[in-house]
Amino acid sequence: MTPRNSWFDKYEVQFHRVFKVPDVLHNFTSYLKKCLVEESLLFILAVEEYRTNSRSVEKMYDIYGKFIKSS
């Protein structure tokens, strides 16, 4: 069993809070747009929504179509 890294745990908790506070999520998303990595966050949010809320086939295909399927 590996010891837990308290530094990582501290930031991991704060990172998950980003998703729960709409204003913070909006600011974080704006920052990611500037860094050109917004799509990664959008993918994570879509998968998280799928896991926690819908688990519908339609949502699964929506995620696949937007982020995975090559165009």
JSON list of C-alpha atoms in Angstrom, two decimals:
[
{"chain": "A", "resi": 1, "resn": "MET", "atom": "CA", "xyz": [0.00, 0.00, 0.00]},
{"chain": "A", "resi": 2, "resn": "THR", "atom": "CA", "xyz": [1.47, 3.34, -1.01]},
{"chain": "A", "resi": 3, "resn": "PRO", "atom": "CA", "xyz": [1.27, 6.31, 1.34]},
{"chain": "A", "resi": 4, "resn": "ARG", "atom": "CA", "xyz": [-1.12, 9.04, 0.32]},
{"chain": "A", "resi": 5, "resn": "ASN", "atom": "CA", "xyz": [0.38, 12.24, -0.96]},
{"chain": "A", "resi": 6, "resn": "SER", "atom": "CA", "xyz": [-1.23, 15.01, 1.09]},
{"chain": "A", "resi": 7, "resn": "TRP", "atom": "CA", "xyz": [-0.21, 17.68, -1.42]},
{"chain": "A", "resi": 8, "resn": "PHE", "atom": "CA", "xyz": [-1.99, 15.86, -4.24]},
{"chain": "A", "resi": 9, "resn": "ASP", "atom": "CA", "xyz": [-5.02, 15.08, -2.10]},
{"chain": "A", "resi": 10, "resn": "LYS", "atom": "CA", "xyz": [-5.37, 18.75, -1.18]},
{"chain": "A", "resi": 11, "resn": "TYR", "atom": "CA", "xyz": [-5.48, 19.85, -4.82]},
{"chain": "A", "resi": 12, "resn": "GLU", "atom": "CA", "xyz": [-7.56, 16.89, -5.94]},
{"chain": "A", "resi": 13, "resn": "VAL", "atom": "CA", "xyz": [-10.35, 17.94, -3.59]},
{"chain": "A", "resi": 14, "resn": "GLN", "atom": "CA", "xyz": [-10.14, 21.53, -4.74]},
{"chain": "A", "resi": 15, "resn": "PHE", "atom": "CA", "xyz": [-10.21, 20.44, -8.38]},
{"chain": "A", "resi": 16, "resn": "HIS", "atom": "CA", "xyz": [-13.42, 18.50, -7.85]},
{"chain": "A", "resi": 17, "resn": "ARG", "atom": "CA", "xyz": [-14.97, 21.58, -6.27]},
{"chain": "A", "resi": 18, "resn": "VAL", "atom": "CA", "xyz": [-14.45, 23.40, -9.58]},
{"chain": "A", "resi": 19, "resn": "PHE", "atom": "CA", "xyz": [-17.19, 21.26, -11.13]},
{"chain": "A", "resi": 20, "resn": "LYS", "atom": "CA", "xyz": [-19.69, 22.08, -8.39]},
{"chain": "A", "resi": 21, "resn": "VAL", "atom": "CA", "xyz": [-19.52, 25.89, -8.37]},
{"chain": "A", "resi": 22, "resn": "PRO", "atom": "CA", "xyz": [-20.96, 27.36, -11.60]},
{"chain": "A", "resi": 23, "resn": "ASP", "atom": "CA", "xyz": [-18.99, 30.64, -11.46]},
{"chain": "A", "resi": 24, "resn": "VAL", "atom": "CA", "xyz": [-15.72, 28.85, -10.78]},
{"chain": "A", "resi": 25, "resn": "LEU", "atom": "CA", "xyz": [-16.43, 26.35, -13.56]},
{"chain": "A", "resi": 26, "resn": "HIS", "atom": "CA", "xyz": [-17.18, 29.20, -15.98]},
{"chain": "A", "resi": 27, "resn": "ASN", "atom": "CA", "xyz": [-13.91, 30.97, -15.11]},
{"chain": "A", "resi": 28, "resn": "PHE", "atom": "CA", "xyz": [-11.94, 27.74, -15.34]},
{"chain": "A", "resi": 29, "resn": "THR", "atom": "CA", "xyz": [-13.52, 26.98, -18.73]},
{"chain": "A", "resi": 30, "resn": "SER", "atom": "CA", "xyz": [-12.62, 30.47, -19.98]},
{"chain": "A", "resi": 31, "resn": "TYR", "atom": "CA", "xyz": [-9.03, 29.91, -18.86]},
{"chain": "A", "resi": 32, "resn": "LEU", "atom": "CA", "xyz": [-8.89, 26.57, -20.67]},
{"chain": "A", "resi": 33, "resn": "LYS", "atom": "CA", "xyz": [-10.22, 28.19, -23.85]},
{"chain": "A", "resi": 34, "resn": "LYS", "atom": "CA", "xyz": [-7.28, 30.58, -23.74]},
{"chain": "A", "resi": 35, "resn": "CYS", "atom": "CA", "xyz": [-4.93, 27.61, -23.32]},
{"chain": "A", "resi": 36, "resn": "LEU", "atom": "CA", "xyz": [-6.67, 25.71, -26.13]},
{"chain": "A", "resi": 37, "resn": "VAL", "atom": "CA", "xyz": [-7.58, 22.70, -23.95]},
{"chain": "A", "resi": 38, "resn": "GLU", "atom": "CA", "xyz": [-11.26, 23.40, -23.36]},
{"chain": "A", "resi": 39, "resn": "GLU", "atom": "CA", "xyz": [-12.33, 20.27, -25.26]},
{"chain": "A", "resi": 40, "resn": "SER", "atom": "CA", "xyz": [-10.66, 18.04, -22.67]},
{"chain": "A", "resi": 41, "resn": "LEU", "atom": "CA", "xyz": [-12.69, 19.66, -19.89]},
{"chain": "A", "resi": 42, "resn": "LEU", "atom": "CA", "xyz": [-15.89, 19.39, -21.91]},
{"chain": "A", "resi": 43, "resn": "PHE", "atom": "CA", "xyz": [-15.22, 15.68, -22.41]},
{"chain": "A", "resi": 44, "resn": "ILE", "atom": "CA", "xyz": [-14.64, 15.16, -18.69]},
{"chain": "A", "resi": 45, "resn": "LEU", "atom": "CA", "xyz": [-17.83, 17.06, -17.83]},
{"chain": "A", "resi": 46, "resn": "ALA", "atom": "CA", "xyz": [-19.87, 15.08, -20.37]},
{"chain": "A", "resi": 47, "resn": "VAL", "atom": "CA", "xyz": [-18.60, 11.75, -19.06]},
{"chain": "A", "resi": 48, "resn": "GLU", "atom": "CA", "xyz": [-19.18, 12.83, -15.45]},
{"chain": "A", "resi": 49, "resn": "GLU", "atom": "CA", "xyz": [-22.75, 13.85, -16.32]},
{"chain": "A", "resi": 50, "resn": "TYR", "atom": "CA", "xyz": [-23.27, 10.50, -18.04]},
{"chain": "A", "resi": 51, "resn": "ARG", "atom": "CA", "xyz": [-21.92, 8.61, -15.04]},
{"chain": "A", "resi": 52, "resn": "THR", "atom": "CA", "xyz": [-23.92, 10.47, -12.41]},
{"chain": "A", "resi": 53, "resn": "ASN", "atom": "CA", "xyz": [-27.18, 11.38, -14.14]},
{"chain": "A", "resi": 54, "resn": "SER", "atom": "CA", "xyz": [-28.32, 9.83, -17.34]},
{"chain": "A", "resi": 55, "resn": "ARG", "atom": "CA", "xyz": [-26.47, 6.66, -18.35]},
{"chain": "A", "resi": 56, "resn": "SER", "atom": "CA", "xyz": [-28.66, 6.77, -21.44]},
{"chain": "A", "resi": 57, "resn": "VAL", "atom": "CA", "xyz": [-27.68, 5.29, -24.77]},
{"chain": "A", "resi": 58, "resn": "GLU", "atom": "CA", "xyz": [-28.40, 8.65, -26.41]},
{"chain": "A", "resi": 59, "resn": "LYS", "atom": "CA", "xyz": [-25.96, 10.46, -24.11]},
{"chain": "A", "resi": 60, "resn": "MET", "atom": "CA", "xyz": [-23.33, 7.79, -24.76]},
{"chain": "A", "resi": 61, "resn": "TYR", "atom": "CA", "xyz": [-23.66, 8.24, -28.52]},
{"chain": "A", "resi": 62, "resn": "ASP", "atom": "CA", "xyz": [-23.62, 12.01, -28.10]},
{"chain": "A", "resi": 63, "resn": "ILE", "atom": "CA", "xyz": [-20.29, 11.81, -26.24]},
{"chain": "A", "resi": 64, "resn": "TYR", "atom": "CA", "xyz": [-18.93, 9.41, -28.82]},
{"chain": "A", "resi": 65, "resn": "GLY", "atom": "CA", "xyz": [-20.00, 11.63, -31.70]},
{"chain": "A", "resi": 66, "resn": "LYS", "atom": "CA", "xyz": [-18.61, 14.83, -30.21]},
{"chain": "A", "resi": 67, "resn": "PHE", "atom": "CA", "xyz": [-15.32, 13.65, -28.75]},
{"chain": "A", "resi": 68, "resn": "ILE", "atom": "CA", "xyz": [-14.26, 10.20, -29.94]},
{"chain": "A", "resi": 69, "resn": "LYS", "atom": "CA", "xyz": [-15.43, 9.60, -33.49]},
{"chain": "A", "resi": 70, "resn": "SER", "atom": "CA", "xyz": [-12.90, 10.85, -35.99]},
{"chain": "A", "resi": 71, "resn": "SER", "atom": "CA", "xyz": [-14.25, 13.32, -38.51]}
]
